[in-house]
CSV table of C-alpha atoms in Angstrom, one decimal:
chain,number,residue,atom,x,y,z
A,1,MET,CA,41.3,-3.5,13.1
A,2,LYS,CA,41.2,-4.3,17.1
A,3,GLU,CA,38.8,-5.9,18.5
A,4,SER,CA,36.5,-4.6,21.8
A,5,GLU,CA,37.0,-5.9,24.9
A,6,GLY,CA,35.0,-8.8,25.5
A,7,ARG,CA,33.8,-9.0,21.9
A,8,SER,CA,34.8,-11.4,19.3
A,9,PRO,CA,36.3,-10.6,16.1
A,10,LEU,CA,32.8,-10.7,14.4
A,11,ASP,CA,31.0,-8.8,16.5
A,12,THR,CA,32.9,-6.2,16.5
A,13,ALA,CA,33.2,-6.3,12.7
A,14,LEU,CA,29.8,-6.5,12.9
A,15,ARG,CA,29.4,-3.5,15.1
A,16,ALA,CA,31.7,-1.3,13.1
A,17,MET,CA,29.5,-1.9,10.2
A,18,ALA,CA,26.0,-0.6,12.2
A,19,GLU,CA,28.1,2.3,13.2
A,20,ASP,CA,29.0,3.0,9.8
A,21,GLU,CA,25.4,2.8,8.6
A,22,ALA,CA,24.2,4.9,11.8
A,23,GLN,CA,23.5,7.6,9.8
A,24,LEU,CA,21.6,6.2,6.6
A,25,GLY,CA,17.7,7.2,6.2
A,26,ALA,CA,15.2,7.0,3.6
A,27,SER,CA,14.7,10.0,1.4
A,28,ALA,CA,13.4,13.3,3.3
A,29,GLY,CA,10.7,13.4,0.1
A,30,ILE,CA,8.9,10.4,1.8
A,31,GLU,CA,8.2,12.3,4.9
A,32,ALA,CA,6.2,15.0,2.9
A,33,ARG,CA,5.0,12.2,0.6
A,34,LEU,CA,3.7,10.5,3.7
A,35,LEU,CA,1.9,13.6,5.0
A,36,ALA,CA,0.2,14.9,2.2
A,37,GLU,CA,-1.3,11.0,1.9
A,38,ILE,CA,-2.6,12.0,5.6
A,39,ARG,CA,-3.9,15.1,4.4
A,40,SER,CA,-5.3,13.6,1.9
A,41,ILE,CA,-7.6,10.1,4.0
A,42,ALA,CA,-8.3,13.1,6.1
A,43,ALA,CA,-9.8,14.9,2.6
A,44,ALA,CA,-11.7,12.1,1.4
A,45,ARG,CA,-13.2,11.4,5.2
A,46,ARG,CA,-14.9,14.8,5.4
A,47,ARG,CA,-16.1,14.6,2.4
A,48,ARG,CA,-17.7,10.7,3.0
A,49,ILE,CA,-19.1,12.6,6.1
A,50,ALA,CA,-20.6,15.2,4.2
A,51,ILE,CA,-22.2,12.4,1.6
A,52,ALA,CA,-23.5,10.9,4.6
A,53,VAL,CA,-25.6,13.6,5.9
A,54,CYS,CA,-26.9,15.7,2.5
A,55,ALA,CA,-28.1,11.7,2.0
A,56,ALA,CA,-29.9,12.0,5.6
A,57,ALA,CA,-31.3,15.4,4.8
A,58,ALA,CA,-31.9,13.5,0.7
A,59,VAL,CA,-33.5,10.5,2.5
A,60,VAL,CA,-36.4,12.9,4.2
A,61,LEU,CA,-36.9,15.0,1.3
A,62,PHE,CA,-37.4,11.7,-0.8
A,63,ALA,CA,-40.0,10.7,2.0
A,64,LEU,CA,-42.1,13.7,1.7
A,65,TRP,CA,-41.9,13.7,-2.0
A,66,ILE,CA,-42.9,10.4,-3.1
A,67,GLY,CA,-45.8,10.4,-0.6
A,68,SER,CA,-48.4,10.9,-3.9
A,69,GLN,CA,-47.6,6.9,-4.9
A,70,GLY,CA,-49.9,6.1,-2.0
A,71,PHE,CA,-48.4,2.4,-0.4
A,72,PRO,CA,-50.3,0.6,1.9
A,73,PRO,CA,-49.9,0.3,5.7
A,74,ALA,CA,-48.2,-3.2,6.0
A,75,ARG,CA,-47.6,-5.0,9.2
A,76,SER,CA,-43.9,-6.6,8.7
A,77,SER,CA,-43.0,-9.9,8.6
A,78,GLU,CA,-40.1,-9.4,10.4
A,79,THR,CA,-41.4,-7.6,13.7
A,80,ARG,CA,-39.7,-7.1,16.5
A,81,VAL,CA,-40.7,-7.9,19.6
A,82,ALA,CA,-40.6,-4.8,21.0
A,83,GLU,CA,-41.8,-2.8,17.5
A,84,VAL,CA,-44.2,-2.9,14.8
A,85,THR,CA,-42.7,-1.6,11.2
A,86,THR,CA,-44.4,-0.9,7.8
A,87,GLU,CA,-43.0,-2.7,4.8
A,88,PHE,CA,-40.0,-1.1,3.0
A,89,MET,CA,-41.2,1.3,0.3
A,90,PRO,CA,-39.3,1.9,-2.2
A,91,LEU,CA,-37.5,5.4,-2.9
A,92,VAL,CA,-36.3,6.8,-6.1
A,93,TYR,CA,-33.0,4.7,-6.3
A,94,SER,CA,-34.0,1.6,-5.2
A,95,SER,CA,-33.1,0.1,-8.8
A,96,VAL,CA,-29.9,1.1,-8.3
A,97,PRO,CA,-27.4,-1.9,-7.3
A,98,SER,CA,-25.7,-2.0,-4.0
A,99,THR,CA,-23.6,-4.7,-2.6
A,100,ASN,CA,-23.5,-3.6,1.0
A,101,LEU,CA,-27.1,-1.7,2.2
A,102,GLN,CA,-27.0,-0.4,6.0
A,103,VAL,CA,-30.0,0.4,7.9
A,104,VAL,CA,-30.0,4.1,9.2
A,105,ARG,CA,-32.8,4.6,11.5
A,106,LEU,CA,-34.2,8.4,11.8
A,107,ALA,CA,-36.7,10.0,13.2
A,108,VAL,CA,-38.8,11.7,10.2
A,109,PRO,CA,-41.8,15.0,10.3
A,110,ARG,CA,-45.1,12.5,11.0
A,111,THR,CA,-46.5,14.5,7.8
A,112,ALA,CA,-44.0,11.9,6.2
A,113,LEU,CA,-45.8,9.2,7.3
A,114,VAL,CA,-49.3,10.7,6.2
A,115,SER,CA,-47.7,11.5,2.7
A,116,PHE,CA,-47.1,7.8,2.4
A,117,GLY,CA,-51.4,7.0,3.5
A,118,LEU,CA,-50.6,6.1,6.8
A,119,THR,CA,-52.3,7.0,10.2
A,120,PRO,CA,-50.2,8.3,12.0
A,121,PRO,CA,-50.8,6.6,15.8
A,122,GLU,CA,-51.5,9.1,19.2
A,123,PRO,CA,-47.9,10.4,20.2
A,124,LEU,CA,-47.2,9.1,23.7
A,125,GLU,CA,-45.2,12.2,25.0
A,126,ARG,CA,-45.3,15.6,23.8
A,127,ALA,CA,-41.3,15.6,23.0
A,128,SER,CA,-42.2,12.6,20.0
A,129,ALA,CA,-45.7,14.4,18.5
A,130,ASP,CA,-44.1,16.2,15.6
A,131,THR,CA,-41.7,12.7,14.6
A,132,VAL,CA,-42.0,9.2,13.7
A,133,LEU,CA,-39.2,6.7,13.4
A,134,ALA,CA,-38.1,5.3,10.1
A,135,ASP,CA,-36.1,2.9,9.1
A,136,VAL,CA,-34.3,4.0,5.8
A,137,LEU,CA,-32.0,1.5,3.5
A,138,VAL,CA,-29.4,3.4,2.7
A,139,GLY,CA,-26.2,1.9,0.5
A,140,ASP,CA,-22.5,2.4,0.5
A,141,ASP,CA,-22.8,5.1,-2.3
A,142,GLY,CA,-24.8,6.8,0.4
A,143,LEU,CA,-28.0,6.6,-2.0
A,144,ALA,CA,-31.5,5.7,-0.1
A,145,ARG,CA,-33.4,2.6,-1.6
A,146,ALA,CA,-35.9,2.6,0.5
A,147,VAL,CA,-37.5,3.1,3.9
A,148,ARG,CA,-40.4,2.2,6.7
A,149,PHE,CA,-41.6,3.1,9.3
A,150,VAL,CA,-41.7,1.8,12.9
A,151,ARG,CA,-44.1,2.2,15.7
A,152,PRO,CA,-42.3,1.6,19.0
A,153,ALA,CA,-44.0,-0.8,21.7
A,154,ALA,CA,-45.4,1.7,23.8
A,155,ASP,CA,-47.4,3.2,20.5
A,156,GLN,CA,-49.1,-0.1,19.8
A,157,GLU,CA,-52.2,-0.2,22.7
A,158,GLN,CA,-52.7,3.1,21.3
A,159,MET,CA,-53.0,2.0,17.6
A,160,PRO,CA,-57.0,1.5,16.2
B,1,MET,CA,13.2,4.7,22.9
B,2,ASN,CA,10.2,4.3,25.2
B,3,GLU,CA,7.8,1.6,24.5
B,4,VAL,CA,5.0,3.6,25.5
B,5,GLU,CA,5.5,6.4,23.9
B,6,ASP,CA,5.8,4.9,20.5
B,7,ALA,CA,2.3,3.1,21.1
B,8,GLN,CA,0.3,6.0,22.5
B,9,LEU,CA,2.3,7.6,18.7
B,10,LEU,CA,0.8,4.4,16.9
B,11,GLU,CA,-2.9,5.2,18.2
B,12,ARG,CA,-2.7,8.8,17.4
B,13,SER,CA,-0.9,8.4,14.6
B,14,ARG,CA,-3.6,6.3,13.4
B,15,ARG,CA,-5.6,9.1,14.4
B,16,GLY,CA,-4.4,10.6,11.7
B,17,GLU,CA,-2.6,13.2,13.6
B,18,GLU,CA,0.3,14.4,12.1
B,19,SER,CA,2.7,15.4,14.5
B,20,ALA,CA,2.2,11.9,16.2
B,21,PHE,CA,2.8,10.2,12.7
B,22,SER,CA,6.6,12.6,12.1
B,23,GLU,CA,7.7,11.3,15.8
B,24,LEU,CA,6.9,7.3,15.0
B,25,TYR,CA,8.2,8.3,11.6
B,26,ARG,CA,11.9,9.5,12.5
B,27,ARG,CA,12.2,7.2,15.7
B,28,HIS,CA,12.0,3.9,13.1
B,29,GLN,CA,12.3,5.0,9.6
B,30,ALA,CA,16.2,4.6,10.0
B,31,GLY,CA,16.1,1.2,11.4
B,32,ILE,CA,13.7,0.2,8.4
B,33,TYR,CA,15.1,1.6,5.9
B,34,ARG,CA,18.6,0.1,6.9
B,35,TYR,CA,16.9,-3.8,7.0
B,36,ALA,CA,15.3,-2.7,3.6
B,37,VAL,CA,18.7,-2.1,2.0
B,38,HIS,CA,20.3,-5.1,3.6
B,39,MET,CA,17.4,-7.3,2.3
B,40,CYS,CA,16.2,-5.3,-1.0
B,41,GLY,CA,19.7,-3.4,-2.1
B,42,ALA,CA,20.1,0.2,-1.9
B,43,GLY,CA,17.2,1.4,-4.5
B,44,ALA,CA,14.6,-0.2,-2.0
B,45,GLY,CA,15.0,1.3,0.6
B,46,ASP,CA,13.1,4.4,0.3
B,47,ASP,CA,9.9,2.3,-1.1
B,48,VAL,CA,9.7,-0.1,1.8
B,49,VAL,CA,9.9,2.6,4.2
B,50,GLN,CA,6.9,4.6,2.4
B,51,GLU,CA,4.9,1.1,1.9
B,52,THR,CA,5.3,0.5,5.6
B,53,PHE,CA,4.3,3.6,6.9
B,54,LEU,CA,1.3,3.8,4.4
B,55,ALA,CA,0.5,0.8,5.4
B,56,VAL,CA,0.2,1.9,9.1
B,57,LEU,CA,-1.9,5.3,7.6
B,58,ARG,CA,-4.3,3.3,5.9
B,59,GLN,CA,-5.1,1.1,9.2
B,60,ARG,CA,-6.8,4.1,10.9
B,61,GLY,CA,-9.9,2.4,11.7
B,62,ARG,CA,-7.9,-0.2,13.7
B,63,THR,CA,-7.5,0.9,17.3
B,64,ASP,CA,-5.9,-2.6,18.9
B,65,ALA,CA,-2.7,-2.5,20.5
B,66,PRO,CA,0.2,-4.7,18.2
B,67,ARG,CA,0.8,-7.9,19.6
B,68,GLN,CA,4.5,-7.1,20.1
B,69,THR,CA,6.4,-4.0,20.4
B,70,VAL,CA,5.6,-1.0,18.1
B,71,ALA,CA,9.3,-1.4,16.5
B,72,GLY,CA,8.7,-5.4,16.0
B,73,TYR,CA,4.8,-4.4,14.6
B,74,LEU,CA,6.4,-1.2,11.9
B,75,PHE,CA,9.5,-4.5,11.2
B,76,GLY,CA,6.4,-7.6,10.3
B,77,ILE,CA,5.0,-4.8,7.7
B,78,ALA,CA,8.6,-4.3,6.1
B,79,ARG,CA,9.2,-7.7,6.2
B,80,HIS,CA,6.1,-8.0,4.4
B,81,VAL,CA,6.7,-5.7,1.9
B,82,VAL,CA,10.4,-7.0,1.6
B,83,LEU,CA,9.5,-10.5,0.9
B,84,GLN,CA,6.4,-9.5,-1.9
B,85,ARG,CA,10.0,-7.8,-3.8
B,86,LEU,CA,12.3,-10.4,-2.8
B,87,GLY,CA,9.5,-13.7,-4.3
B,88,SER,CA,11.0,-16.9,-5.1
B,89,LYS,CA,15.1,-15.6,-3.9
B,90,TYR,CA,13.3,-16.0,-0.2
B,91,GLU,CA,14.1,-19.8,0.3
B,92,PRO,CA,13.0,-20.7,3.2
B,93,VAL,CA,15.7,-23.1,5.1
B,94,THR,CA,15.4,-26.4,7.3
B,95,ASP,CA,16.3,-25.2,10.2
B,96,SER,CA,19.0,-27.8,11.7
B,97,GLY,CA,20.7,-28.3,14.7
B,98,ASP,CA,23.8,-27.1,13.7
B,99,ASP,CA,25.0,-24.9,16.2
B,100,HIS,CA,28.3,-27.2,16.9
B,101,VAL,CA,29.1,-26.7,13.4
B,102,SER,CA,28.7,-23.0,14.1
B,103,GLU,CA,30.5,-23.3,17.4
B,104,VAL,CA,33.4,-24.8,15.6
B,105,ALA,CA,33.3,-22.1,12.8
B,106,SER,CA,33.1,-19.7,15.5
B,107,GLY,CA,36.8,-19.8,16.3
B,108,ALA,CA,38.6,-20.0,13.4
B,109,LEU,CA,38.3,-15.8,13.1
B,110,THR,CA,40.9,-15.0,15.9
B,111,ALA,CA,41.0,-11.4,14.9
B,112,LEU,CA,40.7,-9.3,11.8
B,113,ASP,CA,44.3,-6.9,13.0
B,114,ASN,CA,45.5,-7.3,9.4
B,115,LEU,CA,42.8,-4.8,8.0
B,116,THR,CA,41.5,-1.4,8.5
B,117,ARG,CA,38.8,-0.1,10.0
B,118,ALA,CA,37.5,0.9,6.4
B,119,GLU,CA,38.5,-3.1,4.6
B,120,THR,CA,36.9,-4.9,7.3
B,121,ILE,CA,33.6,-2.8,7.3
B,122,ALA,CA,33.4,-3.4,3.4
B,123,ALA,CA,34.8,-7.3,4.1
B,124,VAL,CA,31.8,-7.6,6.5
B,125,ARG,CA,29.3,-5.4,4.3
B,126,ALA,CA,30.6,-7.7,1.0
B,127,ALA,CA,29.7,-10.9,3.5
B,128,VAL,CA,26.6,-10.0,4.8
B,129,GLN,CA,25.2,-9.6,1.7
B,130,SER,CA,26.4,-12.6,0.2
B,131,LEU,CA,24.6,-14.8,2.8
B,132,PRO,CA,21.1,-16.2,1.5
B,133,PRO,CA,18.1,-14.1,2.9
B,134,VAL,CA,16.8,-16.0,5.6
B,135,TYR,CA,20.2,-15.8,7.6
B,136,ARG,CA,21.1,-12.6,6.7
B,137,GLU,CA,18.2,-11.2,7.9
B,138,ALA,CA,18.6,-12.6,11.0
B,139,VAL,CA,21.8,-11.0,11.2
B,140,VAL,CA,20.2,-7.7,10.4
B,141,LEU,CA,17.7,-8.0,12.8
B,142,CYS,CA,19.8,-9.5,15.7
B,143,ASP,CA,22.9,-8.0,15.2
B,144,LEU,CA,22.8,-4.8,13.4
B,145,GLN,CA,19.8,-3.2,14.5
B,146,GLU,CA,20.2,-5.0,18.0
B,147,MET,CA,16.5,-6.2,17.9
B,148,GLU,CA,15.9,-8.9,21.3
B,149,TYR,CA,15.7,-12.4,20.1
B,150,ALA,CA,12.0,-12.6,21.3
B,151,ALA,CA,11.2,-9.7,19.2
B,152,ALA,CA,12.6,-11.4,15.8
B,153,ALA,CA,10.8,-14.2,16.4
B,154,GLY,CA,8.3,-12.1,16.5
B,155,VAL,CA,9.1,-10.1,13.2
B,156,LEU,CA,10.3,-13.6,11.5
B,157,GLN,CA,7.4,-15.5,12.8
B,158,CYS,CA,9.1,-18.1,14.5
B,159,PRO,CA,10.1,-20.0,17.8
B,160,ILE,CA,13.4,-17.9,19.6
B,161,GLY,CA,15.1,-21.0,19.0
B,162,THR,CA,14.8,-20.6,15.4
B,163,VAL,CA,16.1,-17.2,15.3
B,164,ARG,CA,19.1,-18.4,17.1
B,165,SER,CA,19.8,-21.5,15.0
B,166,ARG,CA,19.3,-18.9,11.8
B,167,LEU,CA,22.0,-16.4,14.1
B,168,SER,CA,24.5,-19.3,14.8
B,169,ARG,CA,24.1,-20.7,11.4
B,170,ALA,CA,24.5,-17.0,10.0
B,171,ARG,CA,27.8,-16.0,11.9
B,172,ALA,CA,29.4,-19.4,11.3
B,173,LEU,CA,29.2,-18.1,7.0
B,174,LEU,CA,30.1,-15.1,7.9
B,175,VAL,CA,33.5,-16.1,9.8
B,176,THR,CA,34.1,-18.6,6.8
B,177,LYS,CA,33.7,-15.6,4.6
B,178,LEU,CA,35.9,-12.8,6.5
B,179,SER,CA,38.6,-15.3,7.0
B,180,ALA,CA,38.6,-15.7,3.5
B,181,ALA,CA,38.7,-11.8,3.2
B,182,GLN,CA,41.6,-11.4,5.6
B,183,SER,CA,43.4,-14.0,4.1
B,184,THR,CA,43.7,-12.4,0.8
B,185,ALA,CA,44.3,-9.0,2.0
B,186,VAL,CA,47.3,-10.7,4.1
B,187,ALA,CA,48.4,-12.2,0.3
B,188,ARG,CA,48.0,-9.1,-1.6
B,189,ARG,CA,50.2,-6.9,1.5
B,190,ARG,CA,53.3,-9.5,1.0
């Protein structure tokens, strides 16, 4: 085999080998499998979002339903500078273990506050007249474990 | 291959865009396949390619750009898969300064004129395959994939000087093996 100009015999031989292998590649089925995996991941993601939305809706319903248990209002020891919160009040799934709890803040109907035996403050603005803020503890399985209500700083002066 | 386009394709692939992923796959699968075949054998090519691109899909939450080229990033993942497969067969070597020895050995192969193209390819393939994995991957990346030394250093996670040293040693070993192959071919024809 003749060597190319300016190349060593080894370079020429390696180049010949590389050219010989240029058409090699993975089987066609591999790409199809990977594309199927993309669709599967997308479908799983859509399912997770749907579960999260359902869980948020369920939290509001639980909050309304559980009102009959009458949890007393209390000032939180971990009160933030700008707001006052109640203690976390357990919900139906509070006994289900979870390793990764997250706090999700929602606006819930004022009636939810009443159903927990709490006195709703007078709203400062008409826009917030129908809702109050709540922090919901949600596990990585989407189940709500507990809820607490939040009084924003601006509302505090109006509370008795 | 346009690196900006590659980076965009990677970003879009991580977001789950099928068309971008297909293009990224078509650009890089063949090189990764050949690297895997040289390192682990013909049966491993498909598996390594699949595992490499699956790893990309599973990093969908990531938005950071790779620290190296996209090709280097993909080869880095592929190398991780390859090393898992090789296990203890991949023995790290002490990269001593043996450039002088390599240069002497390089001069020993004057030409491969006595071999046909097919014989040359077969002889080189056998010689590459017989190299220790640590030297083989330097030849595969730098000589066969034509990767720049800096990019190869990124994939191999070592300094550029180490890449040069390994490549030099690998080429010296190849010259020795090819010289022997040429002598055998000449003797057979007499």
